[in-house]
PDB file of C-alpha atoms and ligand atoms in Angstrom:
ATOM      1  CA  MET A 141       2.901  12.383  -5.405  1.00 87.00           C
ATOM      2  CA  TYR A 142       3.371   9.334  -7.785  1.00 95.00           C
ATOM      3  CA  LYS A 143       6.952   7.875  -6.752  1.00 98.00           C
ATOM      4  CA  ARG A 144       9.345   5.290  -8.230  1.00 98.00           C
ATOM      5  CA  ILE A 145      10.596   2.930  -6.461  1.00 98.00           C
ATOM      6  CA  LEU A 146      13.437   0.151  -6.852  1.00 98.00           C
ATOM      7  CA  THR A 147      13.617  -3.228  -5.271  1.00 98.00           C
ATOM      8  CA  ILE A 148      16.562  -5.561  -5.459  1.00 98.00           C
ATOM      9  CA  GLN A 149      16.192  -9.450  -3.995  1.00 97.00           C
ATOM     10  CA  ASP A 150      16.077 -12.863  -5.524  1.00 96.00           C
ATOM     11  CA  ILE A 151      13.114 -14.243  -7.888  1.00 97.00           C
ATOM     12  CA  SER A 152      11.691 -17.325  -6.475  1.00 97.00           C
ATOM     13  CA  CYS A 153       9.381 -18.413  -9.312  1.00 98.00           C
ATOM     14  CA  VAL A 154       7.194 -20.592  -7.164  1.00 98.00           C
ATOM     15  CA  GLY A 155       6.791 -19.420  -3.237  1.00 97.00           C
ATOM     16  CA  GLN A 156       5.421 -16.314  -2.312  1.00 97.00           C
ATOM     17  CA  CYS A 157       8.550 -14.458  -1.164  1.00 97.00           C
ATOM     18  CA  SER A 158      11.065 -11.931  -2.104  1.00 97.00           C
ATOM     19  CA  LEU A 159      10.661 -10.306  -5.790  1.00 98.00           C
ATOM     20  CA  THR A 160       6.827 -11.963  -6.650  1.00 98.00           C
ATOM     21  CA  VAL A 161       5.471 -10.580  -3.048  1.00 98.00           C
ATOM     22  CA  ALA A 162       7.276  -6.939  -3.522  1.00 98.00           C
ATOM     23  CA  LEU A 163       6.382  -6.366  -7.006  1.00 98.00           C
ATOM     24  CA  PRO A 164       2.402  -6.830  -6.678  1.00 98.00           C
ATOM     25  CA  ILE A 165       2.049  -5.343  -3.118  1.00 98.00           C
ATOM     26  CA  LEU A 166       4.426  -2.001  -3.937  1.00 98.00           C
ATOM     27  CA  SER A 167       2.459  -1.731  -7.462  1.00 98.00           C
ATOM     28  CA  ALA A 168      -0.834  -2.051  -5.293  1.00 98.00           C
ATOM     29  CA  CYS A 169       0.711   0.733  -3.082  1.00 98.00           C
ATOM     30  CA  GLY A 170       0.140   2.636  -5.794  1.00 98.00           C
ATOM     31  CA  LEU A 171       4.243   2.911  -6.667  1.00 98.00           C
ATOM     32  CA  GLU A 172       5.582   2.623  -9.856  1.00 98.00           C
ATOM     33  CA  THR A 173       7.940  -0.386  -8.974  1.00 98.00           C
ATOM     34  CA  VAL A 174      11.442  -0.915 -10.682  1.00 98.00           C
ATOM     35  CA  ILE A 175      12.565  -4.438 -10.138  1.00 98.00           C
ATOM     36  CA  LEU A 176      16.501  -6.035 -10.075  1.00 98.00           C
ATOM     37  CA  PRO A 177      16.553  -9.377  -9.832  1.00 97.00           C
ATOM     38  CA  SER A 178      19.096 -10.406  -8.082  1.00 96.00           C
ATOM     39  CA  ALA A 179      18.917 -14.654  -8.725  1.00 95.00           C
ATOM     40  CA  ILE A 180      16.325 -16.713 -10.184  1.00 96.00           C
ATOM     41  CA  LEU A 181      15.665 -20.084  -8.297  1.00 96.00           C
ATOM     42  CA  SER A 182      12.936 -22.367  -9.046  1.00 98.00           C
ATOM     43  CA  THR A 183      11.105 -21.978  -5.922  1.00 96.00           C
ATOM     44  CA  HIS A 184      12.206 -20.668  -2.600  1.00 93.00           C
ATOM     45  CA  THR A 185      15.174 -22.365  -0.753  1.00 89.00           C
ATOM     46  CA  GLY A 186      12.751 -22.803   2.362  1.00 87.00           C
ATOM     47  CA  GLY A 187      10.934 -26.824   2.136  1.00 89.00           C
ATOM     48  CA  PHE A 188      11.612 -27.306  -1.627  1.00 94.00           C
ATOM     49  CA  LYS A 189      14.624 -29.868  -2.480  1.00 94.00           C
ATOM     50  CA  GLY A 190      16.633 -30.025  -5.865  1.00 95.00           C
ATOM     51  CA  PHE A 191      15.689 -26.132  -6.308  1.00 95.00           C
ATOM     52  CA  THR A 192      17.630 -24.426  -9.590  1.00 96.00           C
ATOM     53  CA  PHE A 193      19.503 -21.241  -8.903  1.00 94.00           C
ATOM     54  CA  ARG A 194      20.559 -18.617 -11.331  1.00 95.00           C
ATOM     55  CA  ASP A 195      23.273 -16.289  -9.950  1.00 93.00           C
ATOM     56  CA  LEU A 196      22.426 -13.036 -11.734  1.00 96.00           C
ATOM     57  CA  THR A 197      25.177 -11.209  -9.689  1.00 96.00           C
ATOM     58  CA  ASP A 198      27.459 -10.452 -12.833  1.00 96.00           C
ATOM     59  CA  ASP A 199      24.406  -9.139 -14.655  1.00 97.00           C
ATOM     60  CA  ILE A 200      24.096  -6.326 -12.159  1.00 97.00           C
ATOM     61  CA  ASP A 201      26.772  -3.931 -12.832  1.00 97.00           C
ATOM     62  CA  GLY A 202      25.517  -3.385 -16.477  1.00 98.00           C
ATOM     63  CA  ILE A 203      22.142  -2.920 -15.572  1.00 98.00           C
ATOM     64  CA  ALA A 204      23.171  -0.174 -13.444  1.00 98.00           C
ATOM     65  CA  ASP A 205      25.316   1.641 -16.059  1.00 98.00           C
ATOM     66  CA  HIS A 206      22.398   0.905 -18.494  1.00 98.00           C
ATOM     67  CA  TRP A 207      20.376   3.591 -15.751  1.00 98.00           C
ATOM     68  CA  ALA A 208      22.964   5.719 -15.702  1.00 98.00           C
ATOM     69  CA  LYS A 209      23.465   6.699 -19.067  1.00 98.00           C
ATOM     70  CA  GLU A 210      19.373   6.892 -18.912  1.00 98.00           C
ATOM     71  CA  GLY A 211      19.956   9.224 -16.197  1.00 98.00           C
ATOM     72  CA  ILE A 212      17.611   6.638 -14.246  1.00 98.00           C
ATOM     73  CA  PHE A 213      17.154   7.772 -10.184  1.00 98.00           C
ATOM     74  CA  PHE A 214      15.106   6.370  -7.479  1.00 98.00           C
ATOM     75  CA  ASP A 215      12.640   7.771  -4.850  1.00 98.00           C
ATOM     76  CA  GLY A 216      13.596   4.802  -2.785  1.00 98.00           C
ATOM     77  CA  LEU A 217      15.462   1.608  -2.300  1.00 98.00           C
ATOM     78  CA  TYR A 218      14.464  -1.301  -0.315  1.00 98.00           C
ATOM     79  CA  THR A 219      16.760  -4.292  -0.408  1.00 98.00           C
ATOM     80  CA  GLY A 220      15.435  -8.153   0.679  1.00 97.00           C
ATOM     81  CA  TYR A 221      17.282 -12.006   0.455  1.00 95.00           C
ATOM     82  CA  LEU A 222      20.718 -10.788  -1.194  1.00 95.00           C
ATOM     83  CA  GLY A 223      22.527 -14.095  -2.361  1.00 88.00           C
ATOM     84  CA  SER A 224      26.684 -12.904  -1.604  1.00 92.00           C
ATOM     85  CA  VAL A 225      28.551 -10.701  -0.036  1.00 95.00           C
ATOM     86  CA  SER A 226      29.584  -9.294  -4.001  1.00 96.00           C
ATOM     87  CA  GLN A 227      26.038  -8.605  -4.055  1.00 96.00           C
ATOM     88  CA  ILE A 228      26.023  -6.860  -1.204  1.00 97.00           C
ATOM     89  CA  ASP A 229      28.835  -4.697  -2.567  1.00 97.00           C
ATOM     90  CA  LYS A 230      26.879  -4.177  -5.576  1.00 97.00           C
ATOM     91  CA  VAL A 231      23.746  -2.414  -3.544  1.00 97.00           C
ATOM     92  CA  ILE A 232      25.790  -0.693  -1.538  1.00 98.00           C
ATOM     93  CA  SER A 233      27.102   1.155  -5.145  1.00 98.00           C
ATOM     94  CA  ILE A 234      23.763   1.295  -6.815  1.00 98.00           C
ATOM     95  CA  ALA A 235      22.505   3.036  -3.231  1.00 98.00           C
ATOM     96  CA  ASP A 236      25.493   5.435  -3.470  1.00 98.00           C
ATOM     97  CA  THR A 237      24.600   6.685  -7.218  1.00 98.00           C
ATOM     98  CA  ARG A 238      21.114   5.869  -8.373  1.00 98.00           C
ATOM     99  CA  LEU A 239      19.136   7.310  -5.156  1.00 98.00           C
ATOM    100  CA  LYS A 240      17.382  10.904  -5.286  1.00 98.00           C
ATOM    101  CA  GLU A 241      18.613  13.242  -2.961  1.00 97.00           C
ATOM    102  CA  GLY A 242      17.069  12.442   0.146  1.00 96.00           C
ATOM    103  CA  ALA A 243      15.706   9.221  -0.738  1.00 98.00           C
ATOM    104  CA  PRO A 244      15.675   6.262   1.550  1.00 98.00           C
ATOM    105  CA  LEU A 245      17.765   3.004   1.430  1.00 98.00           C
ATOM    106  CA  ILE A 246      15.696   1.116   3.218  1.00 98.00           C
ATOM    107  CA  VAL A 247      17.092  -2.872   4.007  1.00 98.00           C
ATOM    108  CA  ASP A 248      15.503  -6.057   5.584  1.00 98.00           C
ATOM    109  CA  PRO A 249      18.836  -7.493   6.126  1.00 98.00           C
ATOM    110  CA  ALA A 250      16.452 -11.398   5.645  1.00 96.00           C
ATOM    111  CA  MET A 251      19.328 -14.046   6.157  1.00 95.00           C
ATOM    112  CA  ALA A 252      18.000 -15.779   9.594  1.00 94.00           C
ATOM    113  CA  ASP A 253      14.759 -16.716  11.461  1.00 92.00           C
ATOM    114  CA  ASN A 254      14.408 -18.482  14.414  1.00 91.00           C
ATOM    115  CA  GLY A 255      17.868 -18.398  15.928  1.00 95.00           C
ATOM    116  CA  LYS A 256      19.712 -19.469  12.530  1.00 95.00           C
ATOM    117  CA  LEU A 257      20.978 -18.535   9.632  1.00 95.00           C
ATOM    118  CA  TYR A 258      19.321 -20.127   6.314  1.00 89.00           C
ATOM    119  CA  SER A 259      21.481 -22.627   4.973  1.00 81.00           C
ATOM    120  CA  ILE A 260      23.866 -20.298   2.607  1.00 85.00           C
ATOM    121  CA  PHE A 261      24.977 -17.745   4.506  1.00 93.00           C
ATOM    122  CA  ASP A 262      28.028 -17.797   6.881  1.00 95.00           C
ATOM    123  CA  ASP A 263      29.907 -14.932   9.128  1.00 96.00           C
ATOM    124  CA  GLU A 264      31.377 -12.939   6.675  1.00 97.00           C
ATOM    125  CA  PHE A 265      27.835 -12.506   4.951  1.00 97.00           C
ATOM    126  CA  VAL A 266      26.785 -11.603   7.819  1.00 98.00           C
ATOM    127  CA  LYS A 267      29.339  -9.043   8.349  1.00 98.00           C
ATOM    128  CA  ASN A 268      28.838  -7.656   4.916  1.00 98.00           C
ATOM    129  CA  MET A 269      25.042  -6.816   5.679  1.00 98.00           C
ATOM    130  CA  ARG A 270      26.179  -4.832   8.661  1.00 98.00           C
ATOM    131  CA  ARG A 271      27.807  -2.941   6.523  1.00 97.00           C
ATOM    132  CA  LEU A 272      24.424  -2.314   4.272  1.00 98.00           C
ATOM    133  CA  THR A 273      22.544  -1.942   7.369  1.00 98.00           C
ATOM    134  CA  ASP A 274      24.474   0.287   8.735  1.00 97.00           C
ATOM    135  CA  LYS A 275      24.106   2.980   5.356  1.00 97.00           C
ATOM    136  CA  ALA A 276      20.193   2.509   5.718  1.00 98.00           C
ATOM    137  CA  ASP A 277      18.159   5.011   6.204  1.00 98.00           C
ATOM    138  CA  ILE A 278      15.543   1.948   7.840  1.00 98.00           C
ATOM    139  CA  ILE A 279      16.272  -1.786   8.637  1.00 98.00           C
ATOM    140  CA  LEU A 280      13.934  -4.242   9.170  1.00 98.00           C
ATOM    141  CA  PRO A 281      15.063  -7.055  11.081  1.00 98.00           C
ATOM    142  CA  ASN A 282      13.258 -10.281  13.182  1.00 97.00           C
ATOM    143  CA  ILE A 283      15.173 -10.707  16.275  1.00 97.00           C
ATOM    144  CA  THR A 284      17.586 -13.404  14.653  1.00 97.00           C
ATOM    145  CA  GLU A 285      18.827 -10.881  12.150  1.00 98.00           C
ATOM    146  CA  ALA A 286      19.267  -8.776  14.711  1.00 98.00           C
ATOM    147  CA  SER A 287      20.700 -10.708  17.261  1.00 98.00           C
ATOM    148  CA  PHE A 288      23.598 -11.934  14.379  1.00 98.00           C
ATOM    149  CA  LEU A 289      24.239  -8.347  13.377  1.00 98.00           C
ATOM    150  CA  THR A 290      25.229  -7.328  16.959  1.00 98.00           C
ATOM    151  CA  GLY A 291      26.460 -10.248  18.749  1.00 97.00           C
ATOM    152  CA  ILE A 292      23.750  -9.826  21.273  1.00 98.00           C
ATOM    153  CA  GLU A 293      22.805 -13.515  22.609  1.00 98.00           C
ATOM    154  CA  TYR A 294      19.498 -14.279  20.773  1.00 98.00           C
ATOM    155  CA  LYS A 295      16.958 -14.742  23.371  1.00 97.00           C
ATOM    156  CA  GLU A 296      13.883 -16.786  22.833  1.00 94.00           C
ATOM    157  CA  THR A 297      11.897 -14.897  26.139  1.00 95.00           C
ATOM    158  CA  TYR A 298      13.408 -11.348  26.784  1.00 97.00           C
ATOM    159  CA  ASP A 299      11.890  -8.277  28.199  1.00 96.00           C
ATOM    160  CA  ASP A 300      11.639  -4.784  26.649  1.00 95.00           C
ATOM    161  CA  ALA A 301      15.098  -3.842  27.736  1.00 97.00           C
ATOM    162  CA  TYR A 302      16.594  -6.827  25.881  1.00 98.00           C
ATOM    163  CA  ILE A 303      14.749  -5.382  22.515  1.00 98.00           C
ATOM    164  CA  ARG A 304      16.228  -1.085  23.459  1.00 97.00           C
ATOM    165  CA  GLN A 305      19.884  -3.131  23.537  1.00 97.00           C
ATOM    166  CA  LEU A 306      19.237  -4.765  20.078  1.00 98.00           C
ATOM    167  CA  ALA A 307      17.814  -1.721  18.766  1.00 97.00           C
ATOM    168  CA  GLU A 308      20.375   0.609  20.328  1.00 97.00           C
ATOM    169  CA  SER A 309      23.342  -1.706  19.023  1.00 97.00           C
ATOM    170  CA  LEU A 310      22.137  -1.332  15.888  1.00 97.00           C
ATOM    171  CA  ALA A 311      21.102   1.818  15.063  1.00 95.00           C
ATOM    172  CA  ALA A 312      24.118   3.286  13.270  1.00 85.00           C
ATOM    173  CA  ASN A 313      23.448   6.938  13.620  1.00 90.00           C
ATOM    174  CA  ASP A 314      20.597   9.110  15.376  1.00 90.00           C
ATOM    175  CA  ARG A 315      18.210   9.313  12.249  1.00 92.00           C
ATOM    176  CA  GLN A 316      18.337   5.367  11.873  1.00 97.00           C
ATOM    177  CA  ILE A 317      14.960   3.877  12.124  1.00 98.00           C
ATOM    178  CA  VAL A 318      14.892   0.579  12.986  1.00 98.00           C
ATOM    179  CA  VAL A 319      11.624  -1.796  13.172  1.00 98.00           C
ATOM    180  CA  LEU A 320      12.151  -4.830  14.718  1.00 98.00           C
ATOM    181  CA  THR A 321       9.763  -7.750  13.913  1.00 97.00           C
ATOM    182  CA  GLY A 322       8.494 -10.602  16.100  1.00 95.00           C
ATOM    183  CA  VAL A 323       8.635  -8.860  19.006  1.00 97.00           C
ATOM    184  CA  GLY A 324       6.387 -10.752  21.373  1.00 96.00           C
ATOM    185  CA  TYR A 325       6.505 -10.428  25.498  1.00 96.00           C
ATOM    186  CA  ARG A 326       3.531 -12.457  25.873  1.00 95.00           C
ATOM    187  CA  GLU A 327       2.113 -16.409  24.968  1.00 92.00           C
ATOM    188  CA  GLY A 328      -0.120 -15.843  22.093  1.00 91.00           C
ATOM    189  CA  LYS A 329       1.346 -12.625  21.185  1.00 94.00           C
ATOM    190  CA  THR A 330       3.731 -10.967  18.749  1.00 95.00           C
ATOM    191  CA  GLY A 331       4.837  -7.385  17.587  1.00 97.00           C
ATOM    192  CA  VAL A 332       6.559  -4.748  16.382  1.00 98.00           C
ATOM    193  CA  ALA A 333       8.860  -2.417  17.955  1.00 98.00           C
ATOM    194  CA  VAL A 334       9.869   0.783  16.416  1.00 98.00           C
ATOM    195  CA  TYR A 335      13.231   2.502  17.839  1.00 98.00           C
ATOM    196  CA  GLN A 336      13.438   6.324  16.068  1.00 96.00           C
ATOM    197  CA  GLY A 337      15.712   8.601  17.665  1.00 93.00           C
ATOM    198  CA  GLY A 338      15.770   6.859  20.808  1.00 94.00           C
ATOM    199  CA  THR A 339      12.430   5.952  21.536  1.00 96.00           C
ATOM    200  CA  LEU A 340      11.228   2.516  21.408  1.00 97.00           C
ATOM    201  CA  GLN A 341       7.334   2.244  20.242  1.00 98.00           C
ATOM    202  CA  TYR A 342       5.720  -1.083  20.486  1.00 98.00           C
ATOM    203  CA  TYR A 343       2.692  -2.364  18.790  1.00 98.00           C
ATOM    204  CA  GLU A 344       1.158  -6.118  19.757  1.00 97.00           C
ATOM    205  CA  HIS A 345      -0.423  -8.086  17.653  1.00 94.00           C
ATOM    206  CA  GLU A 346      -2.111 -11.762  17.944  1.00 91.00           C
ATOM    207  CA  LYS A 347       0.771 -14.410  17.077  1.00 91.00           C
ATOM    208  CA  VAL A 348      -0.732 -16.410  14.412  1.00 85.00           C
ATOM    209  CA  ALA A 349       1.551 -19.230  13.338  1.00 63.00           C
ATOM    210  CA  LYS A 350       4.926 -20.264  13.639  1.00 59.00           C
ATOM    211  CA  GLY A 351       7.180 -19.438  10.972  1.00 60.00           C
ATOM    212  CA  SER A 352       5.298 -18.806   7.966  1.00 79.00           C
ATOM    213  CA  HIS A 353       7.512 -18.818   4.859  1.00 88.00           C
ATOM    214  CA  GLY A 354       7.075 -14.747   2.749  1.00 93.00           C
ATOM    215  CA  THR A 355       5.768 -13.211   5.863  1.00 94.00           C
ATOM    216  CA  GLY A 356       9.074 -11.166   6.415  1.00 95.00           C
ATOM    217  CA  ASP A 357       8.800 -10.116   2.856  1.00 97.00           C
ATOM    218  CA  ILE A 358       4.789  -9.253   2.939  1.00 98.00           C
ATOM    219  CA  TYR A 359       5.462  -7.165   6.116  1.00 98.00           C
ATOM    220  CA  ALA A 360       8.710  -5.331   4.553  1.00 98.00           C
ATOM    221  CA  SER A 361       7.352  -5.101   1.134  1.00 98.00           C
ATOM    222  CA  ALA A 362       3.777  -3.742   3.119  1.00 98.00           C
ATOM    223  CA  PHE A 363       5.501  -1.314   5.383  1.00 98.00           C
ATOM    224  CA  VAL A 364       7.309   0.061   2.306  1.00 98.00           C
ATOM    225  CA  GLY A 365       4.460   0.783   0.263  1.00 98.00           C
ATOM    226  CA  ALA A 366       2.574   2.393   3.526  1.00 98.00           C
ATOM    227  CA  TYR A 367       5.816   4.787   4.352  1.00 98.00           C
ATOM    228  CA  THR A 368       6.733   5.545   0.296  1.00 98.00           C
ATOM    229  CA  GLN A 369       2.867   6.605   0.547  1.00 97.00           C
ATOM    230  CA  GLY A 370       3.807   9.038   3.443  1.00 97.00           C
ATOM    231  CA  HIS A 371       2.972   7.659   6.686  1.00 98.00           C
ATOM    232  CA  SER A 372       5.007   7.866   9.638  1.00 98.00           C
ATOM    233  CA  ALA A 373       7.509   4.939  10.435  1.00 98.00           C
ATOM    234  CA  TYR A 374       5.316   3.778  13.315  1.00 98.00           C
ATOM    235  CA  ASP A 375       1.603   3.933  11.347  1.00 98.00           C
ATOM    236  CA  ALA A 376       3.989   2.158   8.324  1.00 98.00           C
ATOM    237  CA  ALA A 377       4.685  -0.780  10.743  1.00 98.00           C
ATOM    238  CA  VAL A 378       1.137  -1.234  12.367  1.00 98.00           C
ATOM    239  CA  ILE A 379      -0.411  -0.909   8.719  1.00 98.00           C
ATOM    240  CA  ALA A 380       2.298  -3.778   7.492  1.00 98.00           C
ATOM    241  CA  ALA A 381       1.675  -5.878  10.929  1.00 97.00           C
ATOM    242  CA  ASP A 382      -2.145  -5.950  10.337  1.00 98.00           C
ATOM    243  CA  TYR A 383      -2.088  -6.562   6.766  1.00 98.00           C
ATOM    244  CA  THR A 384       0.376  -9.699   7.303  1.00 96.00           C
ATOM    245  CA  VAL A 385      -1.767 -10.902  10.172  1.00 95.00           C
ATOM    246  CA  ARG A 386      -4.290 -10.928   7.870  1.00 96.00           C
ATOM    247  CA  CYS A 387      -3.149 -13.128   5.092  1.00 96.00           C
ATOM    248  CA  ILE A 388      -1.766 -15.653   7.658  1.00 94.00           C
ATOM    249  CA  LEU A 389      -5.452 -15.898   9.266  1.00 94.00           C
ATOM    250  CA  GLY A 390      -6.470 -16.758   5.338  1.00 94.00           C
ATOM    251  CA  THR A 391      -3.638 -19.075   4.913  1.00 94.00           C
ATOM    252  CA  GLN A 392      -3.942 -21.122   7.937  1.00 91.00           C
ATOM    253  CA  SER A 393      -7.065 -23.454   7.149  1.00 90.00           C
ATOM    254  CA  ASP A 394      -4.968 -24.477   3.818  1.00 92.00           C
ATOM    255  CA  PRO A 395      -2.354 -27.350   5.134  1.00 88.00           C
ATOM    256  CA  ASP A 396      -1.543 -27.740   1.064  1.00 92.00           C
ATOM    257  CA  HIS A 397      -0.515 -24.160   1.169  1.00 94.00           C
ATOM    258  CA  TRP A 398       2.953 -24.710   3.354  1.00 94.00           C
ATOM    259  CA  TYR A 399       5.148 -22.867   1.012  1.00 95.00           C
ATOM    260  CA  GLY A 400       3.593 -19.316   1.356  1.00 96.00           C
ATOM    261  CA  VAL A 401       0.714 -17.321   2.414  1.00 95.00           C
ATOM    262  CA  LYS A 402      -2.187 -15.871   0.245  1.00 97.00           C
ATOM    263  CA  PHE A 403      -1.341 -12.170   0.795  1.00 98.00           C
ATOM    264  CA  GLU A 404      -3.590 -11.567  -3.098  1.00 98.00           C
ATOM    265  CA  PRO A 405      -7.139 -11.329  -1.444  1.00 98.00           C
ATOM    266  CA  GLN A 406      -6.015  -9.069   0.955  1.00 98.00           C
ATOM    267  CA  LEU A 407      -3.905  -6.582  -1.169  1.00 98.00           C
ATOM    268  CA  LYS A 408      -7.564  -4.275  -1.030  1.00 98.00           C
ATOM    269  CA  TYR A 409      -7.653  -4.134   2.543  1.00 98.00           C
ATOM    270  CA  LEU A 410      -4.404  -3.061   2.641  1.00 98.00           C
ATOM    271  CA  ILE A 411      -5.652  -0.267  -0.213  1.00 98.00           C
ATOM    272  CA  ASN A 412      -8.080   0.622   1.917  1.00 98.00           C
ATOM    273  CA  ARG A 413      -5.681   0.824   4.638  1.00 97.00           C
ATOM    274  CA  LEU A 414      -3.368   3.379   2.916  1.00 97.00           C
TER     275      LEU A 414
HETATM  276  O1  PXL B 632      11.718 -14.981   2.465  1.00 62.45           O
HETATM  277  C1  PXL B 632      13.137 -15.447   2.182  1.00 62.45           C
HETATM  278  C2  PXL B 632      13.966 -15.828   1.195  1.00 62.45           C
HETATM  279  C3  PXL B 632      14.112 -14.824  -0.188  1.00 62.45           C
HETATM  280  N1  PXL B 632      14.262 -15.767  -1.091  1.00 62.45           N
HETATM  281  C4  PXL B 632      14.861 -16.965  -1.069  1.00 62.45           C
HETATM  282  C5  PXL B 632      14.849 -17.595   0.079  1.00 62.45           C
HETATM  283  C6  PXL B 632      14.308 -16.998   0.978  1.00 62.45           C
HETATM  284  C7  PXL B 632      14.347 -17.346   2.370  1.00 62.45           C
HETATM  285  O2  PXL B 632      14.309 -18.712   2.766  1.00 62.45           O
HETATM  286  O3  PXL B 632      15.023 -18.806   0.124  1.00 62.45           O
HETATM  287  C8  PXL B 632      15.496 -17.606  -2.002  1.00 62.45           C
END
C-alpha cells in the first residue's frame, strides 16, 4: 500500500540532520513524504558558530488550516527536533486533526544527549515534550531524553533493570511502544531496547563512534520507514540500527566530515532490507 507520512522538524540547511535526512530516507523507503519545516537554520546547532535561525511557528496554523480545507490526511506523523513549547502545542493539534483513523504518531523527543539538554531547551520544554510523548503510539528517546522525560537519574553504566524502569516510566499506556536507543551493557557495544506490552526486547550491535551528529535522526527516519512499510517495531528497530551503524562506519575515516554522517551511500542497503 502506498502511504503518505507527515514529518515535522526543522531544516538545517547544512549538517545532515532533521528534515534533510528524514525526507530522503522516508522517500527511499517508498513513502510519500510531506514535510512541515518548523524552522530554517543555516546549519545545525552542534558545532557550527553563528548559525541563522528563522522560526516558522507562525506559519504552522495557516499550513494546517489549508490542509484541513483541502481534506488532506496522513497515514502517520513523525516528529523530530521542535524549537519551542508553542510548536509542541501546534504539533499536538495537527496530530489530533490530520491523522487518519488508527494512523500512528511517532515521536522522537530530540532534545538531549550525553546527559545534557541541547543548548536551547529547558525544563519547561521537557515538561511539554512529555505531553507530546504521552500522546504518541511510539516514542524513540535515547537514554538522556528518557531520563529527562521521566525524572529518573541519568546513568552512564546500568543494567537491564534500569532500562526497564525507564521504559515503564515512559510508557503512557499499555499499547505505547518505547524504542530506547544507545543502550549498551558492555564495552564496545551498544544497542536498542524495545518495550512493548510489558516485554523488553534487546538488540545489541557494535558501538562505532561516540556522538556522531544526526545519527538519532537517521535512526528514527529509518525506523519510521521500516515500521510504516509493515515491519514490527522490533524488526524496524533492528533494520534502523544496522543501517545507522553502516552510515557511521562509512564516515569515520573522513575527519572533514565531523558534522554528520554519510547516510546516502547506504540507502540502497536500507531499501534492500525492507
Ligand atoms: O539532530 C537533532 C538536531 C536537529 N536540528 C537541529 C539541531 C539538532 C541537534 O543538535 O541542532 C537544529
